[in-house]
Short mmCIF file of the C-alpha atoms (twelve columns), coordinates in Angstrom:
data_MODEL
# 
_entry.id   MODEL 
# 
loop_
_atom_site.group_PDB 
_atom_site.id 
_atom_site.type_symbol 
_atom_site.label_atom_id 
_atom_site.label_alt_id 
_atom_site.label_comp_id 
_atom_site.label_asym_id 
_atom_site.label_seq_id 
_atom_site.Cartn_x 
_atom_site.Cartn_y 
_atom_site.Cartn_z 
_atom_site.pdbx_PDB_model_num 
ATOM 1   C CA . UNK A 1   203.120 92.407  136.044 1 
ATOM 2   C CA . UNK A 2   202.446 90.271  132.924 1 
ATOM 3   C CA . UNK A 3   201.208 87.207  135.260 1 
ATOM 4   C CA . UNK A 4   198.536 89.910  136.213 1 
ATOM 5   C CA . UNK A 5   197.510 91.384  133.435 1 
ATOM 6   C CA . UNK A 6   197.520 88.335  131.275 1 
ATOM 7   C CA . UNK A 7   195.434 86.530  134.159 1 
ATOM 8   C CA . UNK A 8   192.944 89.410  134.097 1 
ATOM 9   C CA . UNK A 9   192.664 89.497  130.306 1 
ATOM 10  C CA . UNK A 10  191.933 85.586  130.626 1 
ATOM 11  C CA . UNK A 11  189.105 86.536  132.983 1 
ATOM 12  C CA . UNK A 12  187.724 88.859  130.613 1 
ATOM 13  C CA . UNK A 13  187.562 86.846  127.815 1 
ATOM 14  C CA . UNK A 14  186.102 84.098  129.872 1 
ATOM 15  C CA . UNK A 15  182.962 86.257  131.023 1 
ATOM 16  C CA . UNK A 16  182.686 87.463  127.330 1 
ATOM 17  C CA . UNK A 17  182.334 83.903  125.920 1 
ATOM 18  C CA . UNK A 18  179.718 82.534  128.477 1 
ATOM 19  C CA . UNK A 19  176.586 82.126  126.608 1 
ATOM 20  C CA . UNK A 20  174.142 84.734  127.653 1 
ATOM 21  C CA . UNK A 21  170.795 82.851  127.659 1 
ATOM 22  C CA . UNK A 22  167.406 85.369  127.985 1 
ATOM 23  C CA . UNK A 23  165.848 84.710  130.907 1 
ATOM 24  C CA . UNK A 24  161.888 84.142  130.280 1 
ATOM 25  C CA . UNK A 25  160.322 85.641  133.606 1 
ATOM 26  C CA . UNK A 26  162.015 86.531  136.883 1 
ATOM 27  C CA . UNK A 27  161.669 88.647  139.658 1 
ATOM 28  C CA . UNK A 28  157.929 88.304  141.409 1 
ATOM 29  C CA . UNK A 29  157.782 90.450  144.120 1 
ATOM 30  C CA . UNK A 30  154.158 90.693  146.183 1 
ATOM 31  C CA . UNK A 31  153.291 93.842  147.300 1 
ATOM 32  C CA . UNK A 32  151.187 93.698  150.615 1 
ATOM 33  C CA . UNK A 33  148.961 95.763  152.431 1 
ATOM 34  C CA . UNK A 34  148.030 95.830  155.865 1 
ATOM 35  C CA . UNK A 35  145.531 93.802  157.428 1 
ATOM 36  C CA . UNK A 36  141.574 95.485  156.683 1 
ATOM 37  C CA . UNK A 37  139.289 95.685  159.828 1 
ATOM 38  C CA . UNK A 38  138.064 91.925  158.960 1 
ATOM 39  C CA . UNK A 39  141.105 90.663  158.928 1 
ATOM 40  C CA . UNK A 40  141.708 90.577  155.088 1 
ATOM 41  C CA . UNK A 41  145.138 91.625  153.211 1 
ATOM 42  C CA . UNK A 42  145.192 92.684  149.567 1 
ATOM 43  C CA . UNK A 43  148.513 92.038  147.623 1 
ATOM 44  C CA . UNK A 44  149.543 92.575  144.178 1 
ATOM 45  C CA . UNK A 45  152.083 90.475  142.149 1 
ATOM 46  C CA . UNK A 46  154.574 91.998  140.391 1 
ATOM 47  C CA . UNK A 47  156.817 90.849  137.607 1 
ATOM 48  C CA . UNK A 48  159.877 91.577  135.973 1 
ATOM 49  C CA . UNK A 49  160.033 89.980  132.752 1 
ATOM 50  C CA . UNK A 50  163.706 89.716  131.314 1 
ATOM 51  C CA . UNK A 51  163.107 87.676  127.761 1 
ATOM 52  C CA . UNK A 52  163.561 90.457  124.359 1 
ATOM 53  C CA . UNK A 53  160.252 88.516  122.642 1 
ATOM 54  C CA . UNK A 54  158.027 89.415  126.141 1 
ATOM 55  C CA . UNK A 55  155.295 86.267  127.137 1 
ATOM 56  C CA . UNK A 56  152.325 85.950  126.470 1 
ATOM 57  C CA . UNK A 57  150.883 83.404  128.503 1 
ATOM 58  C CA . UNK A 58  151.852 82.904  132.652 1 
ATOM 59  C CA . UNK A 59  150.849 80.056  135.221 1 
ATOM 60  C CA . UNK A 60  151.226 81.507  139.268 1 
ATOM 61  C CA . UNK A 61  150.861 78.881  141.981 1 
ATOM 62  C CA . UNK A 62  149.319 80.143  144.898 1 
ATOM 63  C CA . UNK A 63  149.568 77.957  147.918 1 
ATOM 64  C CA . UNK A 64  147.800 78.970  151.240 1 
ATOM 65  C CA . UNK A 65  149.182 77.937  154.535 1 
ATOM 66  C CA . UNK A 66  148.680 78.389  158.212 1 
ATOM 67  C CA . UNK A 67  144.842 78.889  157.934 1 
ATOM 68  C CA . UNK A 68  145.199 81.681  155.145 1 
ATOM 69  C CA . UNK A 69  142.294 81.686  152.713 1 
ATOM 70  C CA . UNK A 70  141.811 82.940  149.437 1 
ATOM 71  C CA . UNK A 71  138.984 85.152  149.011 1 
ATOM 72  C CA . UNK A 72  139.534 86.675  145.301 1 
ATOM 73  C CA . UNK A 73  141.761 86.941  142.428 1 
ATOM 74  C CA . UNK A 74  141.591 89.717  139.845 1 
ATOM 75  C CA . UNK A 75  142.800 91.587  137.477 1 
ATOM 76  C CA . UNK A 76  145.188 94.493  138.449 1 
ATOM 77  C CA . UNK A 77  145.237 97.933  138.011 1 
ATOM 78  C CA . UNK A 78  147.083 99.434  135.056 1 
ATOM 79  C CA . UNK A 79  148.041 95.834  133.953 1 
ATOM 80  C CA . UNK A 80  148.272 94.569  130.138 1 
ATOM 81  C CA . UNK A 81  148.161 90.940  132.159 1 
ATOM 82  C CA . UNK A 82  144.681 89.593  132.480 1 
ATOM 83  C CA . UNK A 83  143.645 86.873  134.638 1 
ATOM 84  C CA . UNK A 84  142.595 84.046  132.100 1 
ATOM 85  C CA . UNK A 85  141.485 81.079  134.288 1 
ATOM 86  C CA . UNK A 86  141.650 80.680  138.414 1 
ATOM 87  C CA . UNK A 87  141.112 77.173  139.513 1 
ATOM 88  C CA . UNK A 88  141.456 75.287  142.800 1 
ATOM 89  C CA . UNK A 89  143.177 72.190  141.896 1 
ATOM 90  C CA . UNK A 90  143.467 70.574  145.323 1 
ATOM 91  C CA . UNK A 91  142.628 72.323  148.718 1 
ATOM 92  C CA . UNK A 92  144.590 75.439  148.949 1 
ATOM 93  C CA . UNK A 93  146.454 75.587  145.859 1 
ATOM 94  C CA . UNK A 94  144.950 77.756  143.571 1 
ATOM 95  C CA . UNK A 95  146.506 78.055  139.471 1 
ATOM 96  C CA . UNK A 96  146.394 81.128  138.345 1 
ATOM 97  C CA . UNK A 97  146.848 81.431  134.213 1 
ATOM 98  C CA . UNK A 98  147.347 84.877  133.069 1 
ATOM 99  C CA . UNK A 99  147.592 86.166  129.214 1 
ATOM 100 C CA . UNK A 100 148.856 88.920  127.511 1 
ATOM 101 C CA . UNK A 101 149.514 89.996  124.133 1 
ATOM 102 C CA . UNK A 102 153.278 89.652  124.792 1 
ATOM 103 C CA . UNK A 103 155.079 91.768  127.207 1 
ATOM 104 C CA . UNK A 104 158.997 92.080  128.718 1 
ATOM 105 C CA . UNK A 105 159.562 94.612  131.506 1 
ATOM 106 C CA . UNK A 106 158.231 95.459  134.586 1 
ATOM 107 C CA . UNK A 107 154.457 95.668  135.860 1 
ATOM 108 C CA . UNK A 108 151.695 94.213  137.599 1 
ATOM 109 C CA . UNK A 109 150.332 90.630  136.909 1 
ATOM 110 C CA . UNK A 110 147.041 90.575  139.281 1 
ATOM 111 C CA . UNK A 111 145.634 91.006  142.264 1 
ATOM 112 C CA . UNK A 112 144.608 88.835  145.256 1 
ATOM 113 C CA . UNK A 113 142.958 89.137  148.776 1 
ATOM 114 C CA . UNK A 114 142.854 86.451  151.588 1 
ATOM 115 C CA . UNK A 115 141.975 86.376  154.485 1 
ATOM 116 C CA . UNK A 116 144.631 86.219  157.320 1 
ATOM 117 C CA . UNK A 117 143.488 83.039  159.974 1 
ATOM 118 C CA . UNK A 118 145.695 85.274  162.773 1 
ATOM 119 C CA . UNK A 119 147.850 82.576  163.456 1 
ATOM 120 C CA . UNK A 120 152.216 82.961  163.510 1 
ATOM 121 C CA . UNK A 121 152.262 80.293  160.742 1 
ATOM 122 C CA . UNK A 122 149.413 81.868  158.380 1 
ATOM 123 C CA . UNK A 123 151.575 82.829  154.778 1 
ATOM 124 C CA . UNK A 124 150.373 82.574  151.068 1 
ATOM 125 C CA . UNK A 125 153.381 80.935  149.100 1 
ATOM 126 C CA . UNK A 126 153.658 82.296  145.302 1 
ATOM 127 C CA . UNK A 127 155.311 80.407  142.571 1 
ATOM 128 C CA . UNK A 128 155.822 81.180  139.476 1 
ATOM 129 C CA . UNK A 129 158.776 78.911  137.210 1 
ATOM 130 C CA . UNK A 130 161.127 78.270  139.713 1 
ATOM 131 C CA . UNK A 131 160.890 81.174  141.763 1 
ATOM 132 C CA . UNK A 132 159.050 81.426  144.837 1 
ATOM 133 C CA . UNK A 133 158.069 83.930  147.344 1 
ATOM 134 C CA . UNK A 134 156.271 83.905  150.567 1 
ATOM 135 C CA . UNK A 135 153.426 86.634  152.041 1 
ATOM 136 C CA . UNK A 136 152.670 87.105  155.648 1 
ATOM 137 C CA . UNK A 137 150.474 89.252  156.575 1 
ATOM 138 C CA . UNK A 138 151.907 92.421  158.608 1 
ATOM 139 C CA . UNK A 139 149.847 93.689  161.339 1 
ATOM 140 C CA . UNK A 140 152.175 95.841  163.597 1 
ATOM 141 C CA . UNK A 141 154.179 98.643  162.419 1 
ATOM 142 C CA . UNK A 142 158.340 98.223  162.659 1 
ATOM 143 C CA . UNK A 143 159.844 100.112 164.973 1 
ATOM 144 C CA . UNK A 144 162.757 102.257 163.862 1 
ATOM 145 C CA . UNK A 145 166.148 101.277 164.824 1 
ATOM 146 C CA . UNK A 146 168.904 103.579 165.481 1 
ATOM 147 C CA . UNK A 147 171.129 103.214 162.425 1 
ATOM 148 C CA . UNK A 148 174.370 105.688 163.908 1 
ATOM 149 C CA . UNK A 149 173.144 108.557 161.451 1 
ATOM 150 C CA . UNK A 150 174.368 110.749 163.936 1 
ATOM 151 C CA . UNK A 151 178.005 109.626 163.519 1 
ATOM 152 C CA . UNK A 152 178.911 111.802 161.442 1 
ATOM 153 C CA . UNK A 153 177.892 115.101 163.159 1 
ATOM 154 C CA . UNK A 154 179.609 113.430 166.120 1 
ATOM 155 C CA . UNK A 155 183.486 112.701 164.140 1 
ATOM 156 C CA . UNK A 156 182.881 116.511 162.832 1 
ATOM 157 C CA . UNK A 157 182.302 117.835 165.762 1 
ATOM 158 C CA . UNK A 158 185.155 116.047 167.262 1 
ATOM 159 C CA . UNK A 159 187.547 117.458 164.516 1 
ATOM 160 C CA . UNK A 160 186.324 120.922 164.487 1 
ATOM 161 C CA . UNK A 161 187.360 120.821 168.017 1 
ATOM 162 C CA . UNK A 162 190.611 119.546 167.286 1 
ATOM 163 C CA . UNK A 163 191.533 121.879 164.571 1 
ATOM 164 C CA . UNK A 164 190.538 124.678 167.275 1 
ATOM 165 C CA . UNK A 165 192.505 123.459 169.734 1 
ATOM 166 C CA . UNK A 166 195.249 123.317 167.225 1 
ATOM 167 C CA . UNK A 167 195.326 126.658 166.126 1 
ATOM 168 C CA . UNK A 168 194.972 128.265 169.691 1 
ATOM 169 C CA . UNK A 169 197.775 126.452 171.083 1 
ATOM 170 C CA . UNK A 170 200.297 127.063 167.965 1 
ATOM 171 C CA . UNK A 171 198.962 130.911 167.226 1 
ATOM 172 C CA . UNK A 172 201.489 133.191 169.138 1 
ATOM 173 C CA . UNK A 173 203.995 130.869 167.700 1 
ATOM 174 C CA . UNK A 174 203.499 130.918 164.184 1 
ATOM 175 C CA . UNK A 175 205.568 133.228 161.726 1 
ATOM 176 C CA . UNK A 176 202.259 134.850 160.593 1 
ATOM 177 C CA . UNK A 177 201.588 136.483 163.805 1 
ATOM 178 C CA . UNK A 178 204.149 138.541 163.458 1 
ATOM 179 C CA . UNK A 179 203.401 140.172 160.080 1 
# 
């Protein structure tokens, strides 16, 4: 028992001395419509921005693949992120620098459309630091999938029948029957 608890108190200490460094921006997530009637998508970056001091300034990579072109980028809604400069270095990367007056949570950094070429390997690719994440655009609906929600119902039902069969077969022999 002291092996074990001296192990585990070794463990603890360990993850208690690790230098906790602040993280300065993680977590983009795009967040995608559906394709319009001419074919374009609108998605909006969001952020998740870890670091105590906030940022002030970002720079988003946006790299279009598969015939996927960009067709704006703007400002989003409700966002203290503005869209500073938007420049197409080379053909299909576009670099997106965004300022702010110096923000840490979770919001909205801008908004893009493209349009979607229609093609299996169409996809914008987002990078910001050294995260990545990749669009495509979403035309037909998902079908749902049984999941066995009705398992459940199906064990209680199974024990309810049980615990009646039980208690018919052992009532005329049971003490309380008699009282």
């Amino acid at each position: 028992m002291k092996k074990v608890l001296s192990l585990l108190s070794v463990m603890v200490m360990a993850i208690l001395l690790v230098p906790m460094v602040p993280k300065a921006a993680t977590g983009i997530v795009p967040n995608c419509g559906n394709k319009d009637d001419q074919g374009n998508v609108t998605c909006t970056i969001v952020y998740n921005i870890t670091s105590s001091s906030g940022l002030s300034n970002l720079t988003v990579t946006l790299t279009e693949e598969g015939g996927a072109d960009i067709t704006s980028i703007v400002d989003a809604d409700d966002s203290e992120w503005s869209v500073g400069s938007k420049t197409e270095a080379t053909a299909g990367v576009w670099t997106v620098n965004l300022v702010s007056p110096g923000v840490s949570g979770e919001g909205n950094l801008f908004k893009f459309t493209y349009k979607a070429s229609g093609s299996t390997d169409c996809k914008i690719r987002v990078a910001l630091n050294n995260e990545t994440a990749t669009i495509t655009p979403n035309d037909t609906p998902t079908d749902n999938k049984q999941t066995g929600a009705t398992l459940p119902y199906i064990a209680l039902g199974a024990v309810v029948i049980l615990a009646t069969g039980a208690y018919l077969a052992t009532r005329n022999k049971a003490k309380m029957y008699k009282i």
